[in-house]
PDB file of C-alpha atoms in Angstrom:
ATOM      1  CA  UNK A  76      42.773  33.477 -10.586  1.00 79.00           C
ATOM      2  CA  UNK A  77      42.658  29.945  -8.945  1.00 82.00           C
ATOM      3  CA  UNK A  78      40.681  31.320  -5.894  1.00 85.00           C
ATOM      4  CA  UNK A  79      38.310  32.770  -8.249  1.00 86.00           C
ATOM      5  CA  UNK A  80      38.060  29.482  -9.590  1.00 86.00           C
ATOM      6  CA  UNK A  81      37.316  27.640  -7.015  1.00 87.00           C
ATOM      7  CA  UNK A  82      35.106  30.449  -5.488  1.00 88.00           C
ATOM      8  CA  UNK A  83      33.029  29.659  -8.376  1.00 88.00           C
ATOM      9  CA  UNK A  84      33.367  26.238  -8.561  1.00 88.00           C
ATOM     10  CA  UNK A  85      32.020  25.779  -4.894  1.00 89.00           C
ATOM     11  CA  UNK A  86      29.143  27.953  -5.126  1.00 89.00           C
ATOM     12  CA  UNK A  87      28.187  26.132  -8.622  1.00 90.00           C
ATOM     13  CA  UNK A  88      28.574  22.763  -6.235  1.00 89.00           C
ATOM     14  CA  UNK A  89      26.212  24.165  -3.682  1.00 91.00           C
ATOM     15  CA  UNK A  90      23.669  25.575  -6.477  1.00 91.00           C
ATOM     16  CA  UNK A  91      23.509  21.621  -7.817  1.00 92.00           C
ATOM     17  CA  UNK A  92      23.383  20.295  -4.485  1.00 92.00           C
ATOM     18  CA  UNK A  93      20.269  22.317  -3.904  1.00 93.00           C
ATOM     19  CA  UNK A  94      18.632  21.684  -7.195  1.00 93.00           C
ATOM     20  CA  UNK A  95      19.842  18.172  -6.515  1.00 90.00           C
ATOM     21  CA  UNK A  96      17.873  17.573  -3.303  1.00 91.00           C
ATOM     22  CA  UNK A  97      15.118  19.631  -4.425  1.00 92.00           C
ATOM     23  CA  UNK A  98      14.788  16.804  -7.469  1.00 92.00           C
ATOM     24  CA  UNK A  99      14.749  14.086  -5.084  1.00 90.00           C
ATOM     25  CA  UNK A 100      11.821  15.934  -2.083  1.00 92.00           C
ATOM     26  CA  UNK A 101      10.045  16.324  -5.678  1.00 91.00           C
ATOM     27  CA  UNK A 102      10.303  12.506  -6.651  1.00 90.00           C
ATOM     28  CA  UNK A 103      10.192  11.441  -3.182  1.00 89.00           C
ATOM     29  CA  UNK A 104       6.900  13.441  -2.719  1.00 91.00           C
ATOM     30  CA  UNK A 105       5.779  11.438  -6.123  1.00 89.00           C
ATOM     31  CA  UNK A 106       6.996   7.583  -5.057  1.00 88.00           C
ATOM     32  CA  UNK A 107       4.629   8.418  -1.649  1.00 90.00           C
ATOM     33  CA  UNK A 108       1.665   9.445  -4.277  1.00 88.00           C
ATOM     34  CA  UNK A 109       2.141   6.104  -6.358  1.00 86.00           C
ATOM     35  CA  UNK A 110       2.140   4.334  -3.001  1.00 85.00           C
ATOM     36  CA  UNK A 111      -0.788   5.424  -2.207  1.00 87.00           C
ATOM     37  CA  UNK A 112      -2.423   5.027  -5.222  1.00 85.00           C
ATOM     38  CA  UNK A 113      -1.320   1.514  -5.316  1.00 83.00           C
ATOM     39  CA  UNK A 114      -2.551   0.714  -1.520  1.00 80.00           C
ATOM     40  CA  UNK A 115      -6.038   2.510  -2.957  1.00 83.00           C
ATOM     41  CA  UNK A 116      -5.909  -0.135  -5.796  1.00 80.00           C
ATOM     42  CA  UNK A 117      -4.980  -3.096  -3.612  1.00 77.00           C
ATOM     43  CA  UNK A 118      -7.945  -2.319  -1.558  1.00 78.00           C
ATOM     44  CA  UNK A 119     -10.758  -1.905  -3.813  1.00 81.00           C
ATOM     45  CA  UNK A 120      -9.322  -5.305  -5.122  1.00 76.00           C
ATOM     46  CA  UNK A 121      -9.565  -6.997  -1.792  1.00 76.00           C
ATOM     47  CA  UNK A 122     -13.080  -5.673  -1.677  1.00 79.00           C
ATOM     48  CA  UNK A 123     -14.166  -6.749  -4.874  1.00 77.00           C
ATOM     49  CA  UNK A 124     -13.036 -10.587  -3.968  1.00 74.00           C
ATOM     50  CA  UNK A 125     -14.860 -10.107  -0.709  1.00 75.00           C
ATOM     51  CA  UNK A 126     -17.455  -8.994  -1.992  1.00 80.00           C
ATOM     52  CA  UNK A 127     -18.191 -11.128  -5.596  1.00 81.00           C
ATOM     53  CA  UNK A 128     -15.836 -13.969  -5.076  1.00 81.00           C
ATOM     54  CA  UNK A 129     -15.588 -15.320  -2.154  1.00 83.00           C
ATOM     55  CA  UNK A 130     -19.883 -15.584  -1.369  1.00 85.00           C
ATOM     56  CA  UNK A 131     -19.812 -17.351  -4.309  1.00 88.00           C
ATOM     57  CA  UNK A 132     -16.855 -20.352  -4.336  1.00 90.00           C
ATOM     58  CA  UNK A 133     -19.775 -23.158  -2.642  1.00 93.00           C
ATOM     59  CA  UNK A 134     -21.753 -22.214  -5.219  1.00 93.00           C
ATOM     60  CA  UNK A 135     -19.019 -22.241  -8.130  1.00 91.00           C
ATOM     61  CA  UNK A 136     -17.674 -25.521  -6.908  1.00 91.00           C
ATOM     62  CA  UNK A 137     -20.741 -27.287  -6.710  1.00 93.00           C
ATOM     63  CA  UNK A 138     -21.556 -26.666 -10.243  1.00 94.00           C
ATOM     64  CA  UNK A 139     -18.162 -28.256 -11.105  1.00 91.00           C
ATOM     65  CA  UNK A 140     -19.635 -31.171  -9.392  1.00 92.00           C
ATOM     66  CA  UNK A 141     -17.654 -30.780  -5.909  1.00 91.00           C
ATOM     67  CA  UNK A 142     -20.052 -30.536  -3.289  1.00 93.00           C
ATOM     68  CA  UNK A 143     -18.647 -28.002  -0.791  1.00 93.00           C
ATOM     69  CA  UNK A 144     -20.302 -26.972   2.225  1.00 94.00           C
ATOM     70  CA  UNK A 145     -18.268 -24.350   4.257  1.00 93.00           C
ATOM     71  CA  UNK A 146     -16.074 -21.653   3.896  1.00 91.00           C
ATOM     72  CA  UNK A 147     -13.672 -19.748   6.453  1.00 91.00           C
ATOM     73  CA  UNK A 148     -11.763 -16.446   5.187  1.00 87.00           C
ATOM     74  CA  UNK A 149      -8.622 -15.355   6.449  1.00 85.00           C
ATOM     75  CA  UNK A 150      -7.229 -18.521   8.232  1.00 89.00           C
ATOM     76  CA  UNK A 151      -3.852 -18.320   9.814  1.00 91.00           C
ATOM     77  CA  UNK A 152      -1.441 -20.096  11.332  1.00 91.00           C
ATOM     78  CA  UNK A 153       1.021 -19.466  14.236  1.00 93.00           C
ATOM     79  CA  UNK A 154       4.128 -21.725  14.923  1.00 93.00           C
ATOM     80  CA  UNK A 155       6.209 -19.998  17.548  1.00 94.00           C
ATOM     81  CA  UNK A 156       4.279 -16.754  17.512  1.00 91.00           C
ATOM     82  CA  UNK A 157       4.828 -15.762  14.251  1.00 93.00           C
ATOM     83  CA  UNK A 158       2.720 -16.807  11.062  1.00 91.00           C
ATOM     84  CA  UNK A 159       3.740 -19.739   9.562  1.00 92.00           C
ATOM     85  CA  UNK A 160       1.010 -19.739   6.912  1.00 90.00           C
ATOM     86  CA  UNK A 161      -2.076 -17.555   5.728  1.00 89.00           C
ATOM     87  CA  UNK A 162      -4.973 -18.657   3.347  1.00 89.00           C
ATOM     88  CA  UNK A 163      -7.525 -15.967   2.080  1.00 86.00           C
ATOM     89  CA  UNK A 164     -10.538 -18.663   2.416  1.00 89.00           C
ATOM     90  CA  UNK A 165     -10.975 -22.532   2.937  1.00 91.00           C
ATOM     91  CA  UNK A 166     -13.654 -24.374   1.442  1.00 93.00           C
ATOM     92  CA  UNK A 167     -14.637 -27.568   2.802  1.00 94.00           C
ATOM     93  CA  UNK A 168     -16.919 -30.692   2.997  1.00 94.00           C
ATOM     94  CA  UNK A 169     -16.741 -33.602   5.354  1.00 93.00           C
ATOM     95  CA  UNK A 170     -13.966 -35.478   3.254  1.00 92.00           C
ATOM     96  CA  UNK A 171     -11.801 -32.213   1.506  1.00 92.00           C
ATOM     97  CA  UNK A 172     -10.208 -29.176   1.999  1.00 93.00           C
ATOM     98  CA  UNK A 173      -9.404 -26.752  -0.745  1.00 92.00           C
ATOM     99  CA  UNK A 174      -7.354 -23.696  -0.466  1.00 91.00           C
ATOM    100  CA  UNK A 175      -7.603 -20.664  -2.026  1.00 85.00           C
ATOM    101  CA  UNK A 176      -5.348 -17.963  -2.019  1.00 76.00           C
TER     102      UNK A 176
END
């Protein structure tokens, strides 16, 4: 009979909602693991150029011939309270400034 039919259709709704939203908590659970996996990566990068690259730009430049003297890491700047610009490290001498990002 139609009620039948739509007895069954409705519970067969609610049965694929439920697998439905039980697919998505799975993949959502899965997007928050990649996330973090990513952030984990993103780190150990930021490390790594801490750690090899930037201790040795003064160096790298001055066997390219440009003698550099100082270097300042993270330099930002504000205009109106919010940043207007960020540079991971600034290596100068008395006459240049070179950015690197």
């Amino acid at each position: 009979s139609l009620q039948e039919s739509r007895k069954e259709f409705s519970s067969s709704l609610q049965e694929s909602r439920k697998e439905f939203n039980e697919q998505m908590s799975s993949i959502n659970k899965k997007l928050k693991n990649v996330g973090k996996k990513i952030g984990s990566l993103t780190d150990r990068w930021s490390e790594f150029v801490e750690g090899m690259v930037i201790p040795n730009l003064i160096p790298l430049f001055n066997e390219k011939g440009i003698k550099m003297e100082r270097s300042y890491s993270n330099v930002v700047e504000k205009k109106d309270g919010k940043i207007f610009y960020e540079i991971d490290v600034l290596v100068t001498n008395d006459k240049y400034v070179i950015a690197v990002d």
